[in-house]
Short mmCIF file of C-alpha atoms in Angstrom, two decimals:
data_model
loop_
_atom_site.label_atom_id
_atom_site.label_comp_id
_atom_site.label_asym_id
_atom_site.label_seq_id
_atom_site.Cartn_x
_atom_site.Cartn_y
_atom_site.Cartn_z
CA UNK Z 475 58.40 53.99 65.72
CA UNK Z 476 54.95 53.25 67.49
CA UNK Z 477 52.90 50.36 66.95
CA UNK Z 478 50.24 52.18 64.74
CA UNK Z 479 52.80 53.73 62.43
CA UNK Z 480 54.44 50.27 62.03
CA UNK Z 481 51.25 48.76 61.18
CA UNK Z 482 50.48 51.29 58.55
CA UNK Z 483 53.82 50.42 56.94
CA UNK Z 484 52.96 46.72 57.16
CA UNK Z 485 50.10 47.19 54.72
CA UNK Z 486 52.71 46.86 51.85
CA UNK Z 487 53.54 43.39 52.81
CA UNK Z 488 51.48 40.06 52.44
CA UNK Z 489 51.30 37.23 54.81
CA UNK Z 490 53.46 34.31 53.58
CA UNK Z 491 52.70 30.71 53.70
CA UNK Z 492 54.40 28.42 56.11
CA UNK Z 493 56.74 25.64 54.98
CA UNK Z 494 56.77 22.10 56.21
CA UNK Z 495 60.00 21.12 57.98
CA UNK Z 496 61.50 17.75 56.90
CA UNK Z 497 63.55 15.66 59.34
CA UNK Z 498 65.96 13.51 57.26
CA UNK Z 499 68.52 12.58 59.88
CA UNK Z 500 67.60 8.98 59.85
CA UNK Z 501 67.57 8.50 56.04
CA UNK Z 502 70.72 10.73 55.80
CA UNK Z 503 72.90 8.33 57.77
CA UNK Z 504 71.71 5.41 55.49
CA UNK Z 505 72.77 7.53 52.47
CA UNK Z 506 76.07 8.69 53.92
CA UNK Z 507 78.26 5.87 52.84
CA UNK Z 508 81.30 7.06 54.59
CA UNK Z 509 81.43 10.63 53.51
CA UNK Z 510 78.13 12.41 52.94
CA UNK Z 511 76.45 14.77 55.29
CA UNK Z 512 73.13 15.48 56.80
CA UNK Z 513 72.79 18.56 54.52
CA UNK Z 514 73.16 16.36 51.46
CA UNK Z 515 69.84 14.66 51.58
CA UNK Z 516 67.89 14.05 48.45
CA UNK Z 517 65.74 16.70 46.93
CA UNK Z 518 64.33 17.89 50.25
CA UNK Z 519 67.66 18.87 51.70
CA UNK Z 520 67.66 22.58 50.53
CA UNK Z 521 64.38 23.30 52.32
CA UNK Z 522 65.30 21.31 55.40
CA UNK Z 523 68.65 23.07 55.81
CA UNK Z 524 67.34 26.58 55.35
CA UNK Z 525 64.31 26.07 57.49
CA UNK Z 526 66.50 24.64 60.28
CA UNK Z 527 68.73 27.66 60.09
CA UNK Z 528 66.23 30.43 59.80
CA UNK Z 529 62.83 29.48 61.29
CA UNK Z 530 61.52 32.89 60.37
CA UNK Z 531 62.09 32.24 56.67
CA UNK Z 532 58.75 31.96 54.81
CA UNK Z 533 57.82 30.94 51.31
CA UNK Z 534 56.14 33.68 49.45
CA UNK Z 535 54.20 33.41 45.99
CA UNK Z 536 54.85 36.83 44.79
CA UNK Z 537 54.99 38.67 41.52
CA UNK Z 538 57.61 41.26 40.76
CA UNK Z 539 56.87 44.58 42.34
CA UNK Z 540 58.46 47.72 41.02
CA UNK Z 541 60.48 48.20 37.84
CA UNK Z 542 64.22 48.10 37.30
CA UNK Z 543 65.35 51.69 37.02
CA UNK Z 544 68.35 52.45 34.75
CA UNK Z 545 70.94 55.02 35.38
CA UNK Z 546 71.09 56.02 31.69
CA UNK Z 547 69.21 55.69 28.65
CA UNK Z 548 69.89 51.99 28.30
CA UNK Z 549 66.95 49.69 29.00
CA UNK Z 550 69.21 46.65 29.50
CA UNK Z 551 68.90 44.87 32.84
CA UNK Z 552 72.00 43.08 34.07
CA UNK Z 553 71.00 39.45 35.00
CA UNK Z 554 73.39 38.80 37.87
CA UNK Z 555 72.06 35.33 38.60
CA UNK Z 556 73.25 33.80 35.41
CA UNK Z 557 76.67 35.19 35.51
CA UNK Z 558 79.39 33.04 37.22
CA UNK Z 559 81.67 36.07 38.00
CA UNK Z 560 84.70 34.16 36.94
CA UNK Z 561 87.72 36.35 36.36
CA UNK Z 562 86.01 39.38 37.93
CA UNK Z 563 86.66 40.94 41.34
CA UNK Z 564 83.57 40.20 43.30
CA UNK Z 565 83.30 42.43 46.35
CA UNK Z 566 81.71 45.53 47.51
CA UNK Z 567 82.36 49.18 48.75
CA UNK Z 568 80.05 50.32 51.63
CA UNK Z 569 79.27 53.89 52.68
CA UNK Z 570 76.90 55.11 55.26
CA UNK Z 571 75.20 58.52 54.97
CA UNK Z 572 72.98 60.73 57.03
CA UNK Z 573 71.79 63.71 54.96
CA UNK Z 574 70.09 65.42 57.86
CA UNK Z 575 70.70 64.70 61.49
CA UNK Z 576 73.51 64.84 64.10
CA UNK Z 577 75.11 61.40 64.00
CA UNK Z 578 78.91 61.50 63.47
CA UNK Z 579 79.57 57.70 63.75
CA UNK Z 580 77.79 54.47 63.42
CA UNK Z 581 78.58 50.79 63.88
CA UNK Z 582 77.91 48.41 60.95
CA UNK Z 583 77.73 44.77 61.82
CA UNK Z 584 78.50 42.94 58.58
CA UNK Z 585 77.69 39.20 57.82
CA UNK Z 586 77.27 37.05 54.90
CA UNK Z 587 74.84 34.42 53.61
CA UNK Z 588 76.66 32.57 50.83
CA UNK Z 589 74.68 31.44 47.95
CA UNK Z 590 74.60 27.55 47.66
CA UNK Z 591 72.77 26.44 44.42
CA UNK Z 592 69.18 27.42 44.99
CA UNK Z 593 69.57 28.20 48.67
CA UNK Z 594 71.79 30.02 51.17
CA UNK Z 595 74.16 28.92 53.64
CA UNK Z 596 74.04 29.87 57.41
CA UNK Z 597 74.85 33.56 58.15
CA UNK Z 598 78.44 34.18 58.86
CA UNK Z 599 79.90 37.15 60.93
CA UNK Z 600 82.28 39.39 59.18
CA UNK Z 601 83.00 41.94 61.79
CA UNK Z 602 81.72 45.11 63.61
CA UNK Z 603 83.03 48.31 61.85
CA UNK Z 604 82.84 51.73 63.39
CA UNK Z 605 82.06 54.14 60.49
CA UNK Z 606 82.19 57.94 60.37
CA UNK Z 607 79.28 59.32 58.36
CA UNK Z 608 80.14 59.58 54.60
CA UNK Z 609 83.08 57.18 55.07
CA UNK Z 610 83.66 54.28 52.61
CA UNK Z 611 85.19 50.97 53.28
CA UNK Z 612 86.06 48.17 50.72
CA UNK Z 613 85.49 44.38 51.25
CA UNK Z 614 86.98 41.91 48.65
CA UNK Z 615 87.84 38.30 48.27
CA UNK Z 616 85.84 35.27 49.41
CA UNK Z 617 82.56 36.36 47.69
CA UNK Z 618 80.74 35.14 44.80
CA UNK Z 619 77.85 36.44 42.73
CA UNK Z 620 74.41 36.40 44.38
CA UNK Z 621 75.84 35.95 47.97
CA UNK Z 622 73.79 38.20 50.24
CA UNK Z 623 75.36 40.57 52.64
CA UNK Z 624 73.58 41.67 55.78
CA UNK Z 625 74.17 44.92 57.60
CA UNK Z 626 72.81 45.69 60.98
CA UNK Z 627 73.44 49.20 62.14
CA UNK Z 628 73.96 50.38 65.70
CA UNK Z 629 74.65 53.70 67.28
CA UNK Z 630 77.80 54.16 69.36
CA UNK Z 631 75.90 53.36 72.47
CA UNK Z 632 75.16 50.00 70.80
CA UNK Z 633 71.48 50.71 70.26
CA UNK Z 634 70.08 48.88 67.09
CA UNK Z 635 69.07 51.59 64.49
CA UNK Z 636 68.58 49.67 61.26
CA UNK Z 637 68.94 46.80 58.94
CA UNK Z 638 69.67 46.04 55.32
CA UNK Z 639 70.54 43.27 52.94
CA UNK Z 640 71.85 43.47 49.42
CA UNK Z 641 73.14 40.98 46.88
CA UNK Z 642 76.71 40.79 45.36
CA UNK Z 643 76.48 41.59 41.72
CA UNK Z 644 78.76 40.33 38.75
CA UNK Z 645 81.54 42.83 39.59
CA UNK Z 646 82.41 45.06 42.36
CA UNK Z 647 79.31 46.54 44.09
CA UNK Z 648 79.02 50.00 45.43
CA UNK Z 649 76.52 50.29 48.22
CA UNK Z 650 75.09 53.29 50.08
CA UNK Z 651 73.12 53.01 53.26
CA UNK Z 652 71.22 56.21 54.14
CA UNK Z 653 69.83 56.86 57.55
CA UNK Z 654 66.95 58.98 58.59
CA UNK Z 655 67.31 62.38 60.77
CA UNK Z 656 66.50 60.45 63.92
CA UNK Z 657 67.47 56.72 63.52
CA UNK Z 658 66.94 55.81 67.21
CA UNK Z 659 63.03 56.63 66.71
CA UNK Z 660 62.67 56.09 62.98
CA UNK Z 661 64.54 52.96 62.11
CA UNK Z 662 64.31 53.28 58.41
CA UNK Z 663 67.21 52.61 56.08
CA UNK Z 664 67.37 53.53 52.41
CA UNK Z 665 69.63 51.15 50.34
CA UNK Z 666 71.05 52.21 47.10
CA UNK Z 667 73.56 50.07 45.10
CA UNK Z 668 74.78 48.75 41.81
CA UNK Z 669 77.78 47.53 39.84
CA UNK Z 670 80.93 49.62 40.22
CA UNK Z 671 83.34 47.58 38.01
CA UNK Z 672 85.98 50.42 37.79
CA UNK Z 673 85.72 50.92 41.56
CA UNK Z 674 85.49 54.75 41.32
CA UNK Z 675 82.83 54.73 44.05
CA UNK Z 676 79.93 55.48 41.75
CA UNK Z 677 77.35 53.07 40.17
CA UNK Z 678 78.38 52.36 36.51
CA UNK Z 679 76.22 53.89 33.73
CA UNK Z 680 74.14 51.42 31.71
CA UNK Z 681 73.67 49.16 34.75
CA UNK Z 682 70.76 48.77 37.03
CA UNK Z 683 70.52 50.72 40.27
CA UNK Z 684 68.74 48.79 43.12
CA UNK Z 685 66.97 51.06 45.50
CA UNK Z 686 64.72 50.16 48.61
CA UNK Z 687 63.75 50.85 52.20
CA UNK Z 688 63.82 48.61 55.16
CA UNK Z 689 61.84 49.34 58.32
CA UNK Z 690 63.05 47.78 61.63
CA UNK Z 691 61.32 47.26 64.94
CA UNK Z 692 61.49 45.13 67.95
CA UNK Z 693 59.44 42.54 66.07
CA UNK Z 694 61.61 42.29 62.94
CA UNK Z 695 62.26 43.99 59.57
CA UNK Z 696 60.27 44.50 56.50
CA UNK Z 697 61.32 45.34 53.02
CA UNK Z 698 59.11 47.96 51.75
CA UNK Z 699 57.56 48.06 48.41
CA UNK Z 700 57.05 51.84 48.40
CA UNK Z 701 58.57 54.92 49.76
CA UNK Z 702 55.30 56.88 49.70
CA UNK Z 703 54.27 56.49 53.29
CA UNK Z 704 56.95 58.73 54.66
CA UNK Z 705 59.00 61.80 53.97
CA UNK Z 706 61.60 60.70 51.50
CA UNK Z 707 63.58 64.01 51.10
CA UNK Z 708 65.56 63.26 54.45
CA UNK Z 709 67.05 60.19 52.72
CA UNK Z 710 68.26 62.14 49.62
CA UNK Z 711 72.13 62.19 49.15
CA UNK Z 712 73.73 64.53 46.77
CA UNK Z 713 75.08 62.50 43.71
CA UNK Z 714 72.56 59.52 44.19
CA UNK Z 715 69.55 58.86 42.08
CA UNK Z 716 66.37 60.63 43.32
CA UNK Z 717 64.07 58.35 45.28
CA UNK Z 718 61.70 56.31 43.32
CA UNK Z 719 58.09 55.94 44.11
CA UNK Z 720 58.30 52.19 43.82
CA UNK Z 721 61.26 50.24 45.34
CA UNK Z 722 63.63 48.50 42.94
CA UNK Z 723 64.78 45.07 44.15
CA UNK Z 724 66.95 42.43 42.67
CA UNK Z 725 64.88 39.61 41.31
CA UNK Z 726 65.93 37.22 43.89
CA UNK Z 727 64.43 39.50 46.59
CA UNK Z 728 60.94 39.30 45.02
CA UNK Z 729 60.61 35.78 43.76
CA UNK Z 730 61.32 32.32 44.95
CA UNK Z 731 61.63 30.61 48.29
CA UNK Z 732 64.03 33.00 49.73
CA UNK Z 733 62.48 36.24 48.67
CA UNK Z 734 62.46 38.98 51.27
CA UNK Z 735 59.88 41.32 49.84
CA UNK Z 736 56.32 41.04 51.06
CA UNK Z 737 57.08 38.96 54.08
CA UNK Z 738 55.26 39.98 57.17
CA UNK Z 739 58.61 40.17 59.06
CA UNK Z 740 62.16 39.01 58.74
CA UNK Z 741 63.91 38.43 62.14
CA UNK Z 742 67.02 40.53 62.57
CA UNK Z 743 67.81 38.59 65.84
CA UNK Z 744 66.86 34.90 65.40
CA UNK Z 745 67.76 32.57 68.19
CA UNK Z 746 69.33 30.28 65.54
CA UNK Z 747 72.02 32.82 64.77
CA UNK Z 748 75.53 32.65 66.20
CA UNK Z 749 76.07 34.27 69.46
CA UNK Z 750 78.28 36.90 68.04
CA UNK Z 751 75.38 38.15 65.86
CA UNK Z 752 73.16 38.47 68.78
CA UNK Z 753 75.63 40.09 71.18
CA UNK Z 754 76.08 43.76 71.62
CA UNK Z 755 79.07 45.23 69.37
CA UNK Z 756 82.39 45.01 71.24
CA UNK Z 757 81.23 42.42 73.74
CA UNK Z 758 82.59 39.25 71.89
CA UNK Z 759 84.94 40.82 69.29
CA UNK Z 760 86.83 44.08 68.98
CA UNK Z 761 85.11 46.78 67.00
CA UNK Z 762 87.20 47.70 64.03
CA UNK Z 763 87.77 51.43 63.45
CA UNK Z 764 87.24 52.31 59.77
CA UNK Z 765 89.83 54.76 58.40
CA UNK Z 766 89.91 56.53 54.92
CA UNK Z 767 90.42 54.05 52.09
CA UNK Z 768 90.16 50.97 54.52
CA UNK Z 769 90.14 47.66 52.72
CA UNK Z 770 89.23 44.23 54.29
CA UNK Z 771 89.82 40.71 53.12
CA UNK Z 772 86.63 38.78 53.73
CA UNK Z 773 88.38 35.41 53.40
CA UNK Z 774 90.60 36.36 56.28
CA UNK Z 775 87.72 37.63 58.35
CA UNK Z 776 85.94 34.35 57.90
CA UNK Z 777 89.03 32.62 59.29
CA UNK Z 778 89.56 35.10 62.07
CA UNK Z 779 86.12 34.68 63.32
CA UNK Z 780 85.64 31.07 62.62
CA UNK Z 781 85.31 30.03 66.29
CA UNK Z 782 82.60 32.74 67.16
CA UNK Z 783 80.65 32.94 63.80
CA UNK Z 784 79.50 29.36 63.67
CA UNK Z 785 75.74 28.61 64.26
CA UNK Z 786 74.95 26.12 67.01
CA UNK Z 787 74.38 23.33 64.37
CA UNK Z 788 77.59 23.93 62.44
CA UNK Z 789 80.47 21.84 63.33
CA UNK Z 790 84.18 22.52 62.45
CA UNK Z 791 86.10 20.39 64.89
CA UNK Z 792 85.89 16.60 64.87
CA UNK Z 793 86.73 14.02 67.46
CA UNK Z 794 88.89 11.95 64.95
CA UNK Z 795 90.88 15.08 63.49
CA UNK Z 796 93.48 16.01 65.96
CA UNK Z 797 94.98 19.52 66.39
CA UNK Z 798 98.08 18.45 64.68
CA UNK Z 799 96.50 16.40 61.81
CA UNK Z 800 98.05 17.47 58.57
CA UNK Z 801 94.61 18.42 56.85
CA UNK Z 802 92.97 19.98 59.90
CA UNK Z 803 92.99 23.49 58.55
CA UNK Z 804 91.61 22.55 55.17
CA UNK Z 805 88.88 20.39 56.66
CA UNK Z 806 87.86 22.98 59.28
CA UNK Z 807 87.61 25.75 56.63
CA UNK Z 808 85.39 23.74 54.29
CA UNK Z 809 83.32 22.75 57.23
CA UNK Z 810 82.94 26.31 58.10
CA UNK Z 811 81.78 27.13 54.57
CA UNK Z 812 79.36 24.18 54.80
CA UNK Z 813 80.98 22.63 51.75
CA UNK Z 814 81.42 19.41 53.92
CA UNK Z 815 80.26 18.15 57.19
CA UNK Z 816 81.01 15.31 59.59
CA UNK Z 817 78.86 12.49 60.98
CA UNK Z 818 76.22 12.95 63.60
CA UNK Z 819 78.55 11.38 66.26
CA UNK Z 820 81.00 14.36 65.69
CA UNK Z 821 83.55 12.40 63.60
CA UNK Z 822 84.89 13.08 60.18
CA UNK Z 823 86.39 9.80 58.98
CA UNK Z 824 89.40 11.62 57.30
CA UNK Z 825 90.80 8.32 55.84
CA UNK Z 826 87.57 7.03 54.43
CA UNK Z 827 87.28 7.04 50.51
CA UNK Z 828 85.22 9.31 48.46
CA UNK Z 829 82.58 8.29 45.74
CA UNK Z 830 81.78 10.10 42.75
CA UNK Z 831 78.41 11.13 44.01
CA UNK Z 832 79.89 12.44 47.28
CA UNK Z 833 82.46 14.39 45.47
CA UNK Z 834 79.84 15.83 43.05
CA UNK Z 835 77.94 17.20 46.24
CA UNK Z 836 81.09 18.91 47.55
CA UNK Z 837 82.00 20.49 44.26
CA UNK Z 838 78.43 21.84 43.89
CA UNK Z 839 78.72 23.50 47.17
CA UNK Z 840 82.14 24.86 46.39
CA UNK Z 841 81.68 26.44 43.01
CA UNK Z 842 79.25 28.78 41.46
CA UNK Z 843 80.10 28.23 37.77
CA UNK Z 844 78.24 28.53 34.47
CA UNK Z 845 77.01 25.51 32.68
CA UNK Z 846 79.04 24.35 29.52
CA UNK Z 847 77.03 21.38 28.33
CA UNK Z 848 73.58 19.82 28.34
CA UNK Z 849 72.43 17.67 31.09
CA UNK Z 850 72.52 13.81 30.61
CA UNK Z 851 70.01 11.23 31.65
CA UNK Z 852 72.41 8.97 33.41
CA UNK Z 853 71.31 5.35 33.18
CA UNK Z 854 72.52 4.46 36.67
CA UNK Z 855 71.37 7.60 38.46
CA UNK Z 856 67.68 7.62 39.42
CA UNK Z 857 65.91 10.90 39.95
CA UNK Z 858 65.33 9.63 43.48
CA UNK Z 859 69.10 9.35 44.10
CA UNK Z 860 70.08 11.46 47.14
CA UNK Z 861 72.75 13.25 45.02
CA UNK Z 862 70.65 13.39 41.65
CA UNK Z 863 70.62 17.19 41.52
CA UNK Z 864 74.32 17.79 42.45
CA UNK Z 865 75.45 15.08 39.89
CA UNK Z 866 73.47 16.68 37.12
CA UNK Z 867 74.69 20.30 37.87
CA UNK Z 868 78.35 19.33 38.41
CA UNK Z 869 78.35 17.36 35.04
CA UNK Z 870 76.87 20.45 33.22
CA UNK Z 871 79.56 22.56 34.80
CA UNK Z 872 82.25 20.29 33.32
CA UNK Z 873 83.66 18.74 36.47
CA UNK Z 874 82.90 15.08 36.09
CA UNK Z 875 82.47 13.08 32.96
CA UNK Z 876 80.49 9.91 32.27
CA UNK Z 877 82.28 6.69 32.75
CA UNK Z 878 80.97 4.54 29.96
CA UNK Z 879 78.24 5.84 27.57
CA UNK Z 880 75.70 7.40 29.74
CA UNK Z 881 76.78 5.80 33.07
CA UNK Z 882 77.99 7.94 35.82
CA UNK Z 883 78.65 5.23 38.57
CA UNK Z 884 77.74 7.33 41.56
CA UNK Z 885 79.05 4.77 44.05
CA UNK Z 886 82.48 4.39 42.38
CA UNK Z 887 85.49 5.28 44.63
CA UNK Z 888 87.66 8.11 43.17
CA UNK Z 889 91.39 7.94 42.70
CA UNK Z 890 93.73 10.85 43.37
CA UNK Z 891 94.01 11.13 39.67
CA UNK Z 892 90.19 11.25 39.11
CA UNK Z 893 89.98 14.13 41.57
CA UNK Z 894 92.85 16.03 39.92
CA UNK Z 895 91.54 15.60 36.49
CA UNK Z 896 87.94 16.58 37.49
CA UNK Z 897 89.27 19.90 38.99
CA UNK Z 898 91.48 20.72 36.14
CA UNK Z 899 88.62 20.11 33.46
CA UNK Z 900 85.98 21.87 35.55
CA UNK Z 901 88.21 25.03 36.10
CA UNK Z 902 89.46 24.85 32.58
CA UNK Z 903 93.00 25.48 33.66
CA UNK Z 904 95.85 25.33 31.13
CA UNK Z 905 99.56 25.07 31.78
CA UNK Z 906 102.10 27.59 30.54
CA UNK Z 907 105.60 26.54 29.75
CA UNK Z 908 107.20 22.97 29.31
CA UNK Z 909 104.88 20.40 30.73
CA UNK Z 910 107.96 17.99 31.49
CA UNK Z 911 109.77 20.80 33.31
CA UNK Z 912 106.69 21.57 35.46
CA UNK Z 913 106.07 17.95 36.33
CA UNK Z 914 109.80 17.40 37.14
CA UNK Z 915 108.94 18.32 40.90
CA UNK Z 916 107.38 14.83 41.05
CA UNK Z 917 109.44 11.74 41.78
CA UNK Z 918 106.72 9.68 40.01
CA UNK Z 919 106.06 11.99 37.06
CA UNK Z 920 106.80 9.20 34.53
CA UNK Z 921 103.72 7.33 35.83
CA UNK Z 922 101.39 10.16 34.67
CA UNK Z 923 99.73 9.16 31.45
CA UNK Z 924 100.08 11.46 28.36
CA UNK Z 925 96.51 12.65 28.14
CA UNK Z 926 96.76 13.79 31.74
CA UNK Z 927 100.25 15.46 31.82
CA UNK Z 928 99.07 18.99 30.87
CA UNK Z 929 96.09 18.85 33.26
CA UNK Z 930 98.43 17.94 36.24
CA UNK Z 931 100.92 20.55 35.04
CA UNK Z 932 98.02 23.23 35.18
CA UNK Z 933 97.11 22.34 38.58
CA UNK Z 934 100.71 22.42 39.71
CA UNK Z 935 101.07 25.94 38.36
CA UNK Z 936 98.13 27.06 40.12
CA UNK Z 937 99.07 25.64 43.57
CA UNK Z 938 96.28 23.08 43.74
CA UNK Z 939 98.32 19.86 44.22
CA UNK Z 940 98.52 18.58 47.79
CA UNK Z 941 100.62 15.36 48.39
CA UNK Z 942 100.70 13.71 51.77
CA UNK Z 943 102.71 12.18 53.21
CA UNK Z 944 105.47 12.78 50.57
CA UNK Z 945 105.00 16.12 48.72
CA UNK Z 946 107.04 14.84 45.90
CA UNK Z 947 104.77 11.85 45.26
CA UNK Z 948 101.63 12.26 43.19
CA UNK Z 949 100.34 8.75 43.91
CA UNK Z 950 97.78 9.14 41.17
CA UNK Z 951 96.33 5.56 41.37
CA UNK Z 952 95.71 5.59 45.17
CA UNK Z 953 92.17 5.84 46.23
CA UNK Z 954 91.51 9.55 47.42
CA UNK Z 955 90.53 9.96 51.12
CA UNK Z 956 88.16 12.56 52.51
CA UNK Z 957 91.10 14.52 53.98
CA UNK Z 958 92.98 14.58 50.68
CA UNK Z 959 89.93 15.66 48.61
CA UNK Z 960 89.32 18.40 51.30
CA UNK Z 961 92.91 19.74 50.80
CA UNK Z 962 92.69 19.57 46.88
CA UNK Z 963 89.30 21.20 46.93
CA UNK Z 964 90.28 23.86 49.29
CA UNK Z 965 93.44 24.71 47.13
CA UNK Z 966 91.14 24.78 44.06
CA UNK Z 967 89.02 27.40 45.69
CA UNK Z 968 92.10 29.25 46.74
CA UNK Z 969 93.43 29.36 43.18
CA UNK Z 970 90.23 31.23 42.16
CA UNK Z 971 90.62 33.88 44.92
CA UNK Z 972 87.59 32.75 46.81
CA UNK Z 973 89.39 31.83 49.93
CA UNK Z 974 92.57 32.73 51.83
CA UNK Z 975 95.59 30.70 51.28
CA UNK Z 976 96.56 27.99 53.84
CA UNK Z 977 100.25 27.45 54.47
CA UNK Z 978 101.07 23.64 54.39
CA UNK Z 979 104.32 21.64 53.72
CA UNK Z 980 102.26 19.46 51.61
CA UNK Z 981 101.15 21.91 48.97
CA UNK Z 982 103.44 21.56 45.99
CA UNK Z 983 105.20 24.95 45.44
CA UNK Z 984 104.99 26.14 49.12
CA UNK Z 985 108.15 24.41 50.29
#
């Protein structure tokens, strides 16, 4: 598209204000104790982290544009941001269409920006997939509600032809990307998606259908507020809703610090991205041929591409964690997910203890869970405490209780029992069968107090318990180390289906 046409389209977007970038490295190390990370700094950390990752991300003070359109007579909007998604299969089916034109195949480069509280983690590569037009593929596991999926489209000669982002909803999501008749010249993509809980390939009735257009150019991408500036008929696919005059976006796309609508430009190829997201398809990793009814495990893809999908600032290997260290894979995986990080000197301190505040920060990053109780004004946790927000949110999610009265004791070291109990209570796992029989796998089962026995039994049944160096010894009173907490936390995530299983001789039940 020429510059004048692109300028005309740009009239639907507003300039966004810039955001100050904080530099908390010095104060971070003082707050680290022996296990916090640069990304876990006070209340500024969210803004600092995202701005460091995406310099093009701008703040926008917007109002909602467009209305939610409903696929039936229902006027009820599904509020996906408040749903934890627990017990539901969070994933998406992606189809690519071209109602008119002569494309037979396209390459979809798929990546994910995981939701982390009120912000997003660094963009992670999920693979390059060669689609035939009208083909569908299913992507499951390892996602949670409100994660954003990014799709960059290329022709088979590796020329960039379009861009889209969409949000994972509270159940399986069906997504349709529709190309123009001449995508190389007219890089507009129509995105139509919604909940498809029964996974029949169509958006469920009585749910919201999201529909919008993105326009790409050499300078970047804009998310359009209207389809009235171009001929919409070329984007009409039989069976999909007719094109709305006003685009229909999820609320998170139109409001807040990470809104995409009405930005001047969103960069599709920022220099801060991992090299694999800047390289041409096929140059760093093999392009995957999509076949009928293809299905892909996102957790496995994140593991497969871990070495190439890291941004330059994200560290997964540490100088004091050897290649044969017992917890290496647990640590590397959580680091890749930005749930934990090492120290500025590229160490991890695997044998250092964990405090309640540090554990709260890790849990907050790991789980997107609804709140089950009211916040508490902890007497010994100041609003200026670097972990204040994490402590408050994790307490409301049910993971950590007060110690005495309204005390939280953020600097108190956690025992292995403390960590196990916190995970069992927060995940609300219950044991099935005889507790004594389940606990008989432990040589020190008699040391487990009565009030904790059913909780430990539930974790055992769910494959969460990790015992090093002796898999038969719980050692509940021993102070938990960073490596032990990493292993337990990863297994807790695995039990929910969010991540792929890691084989280890120290996971109880894997022997």
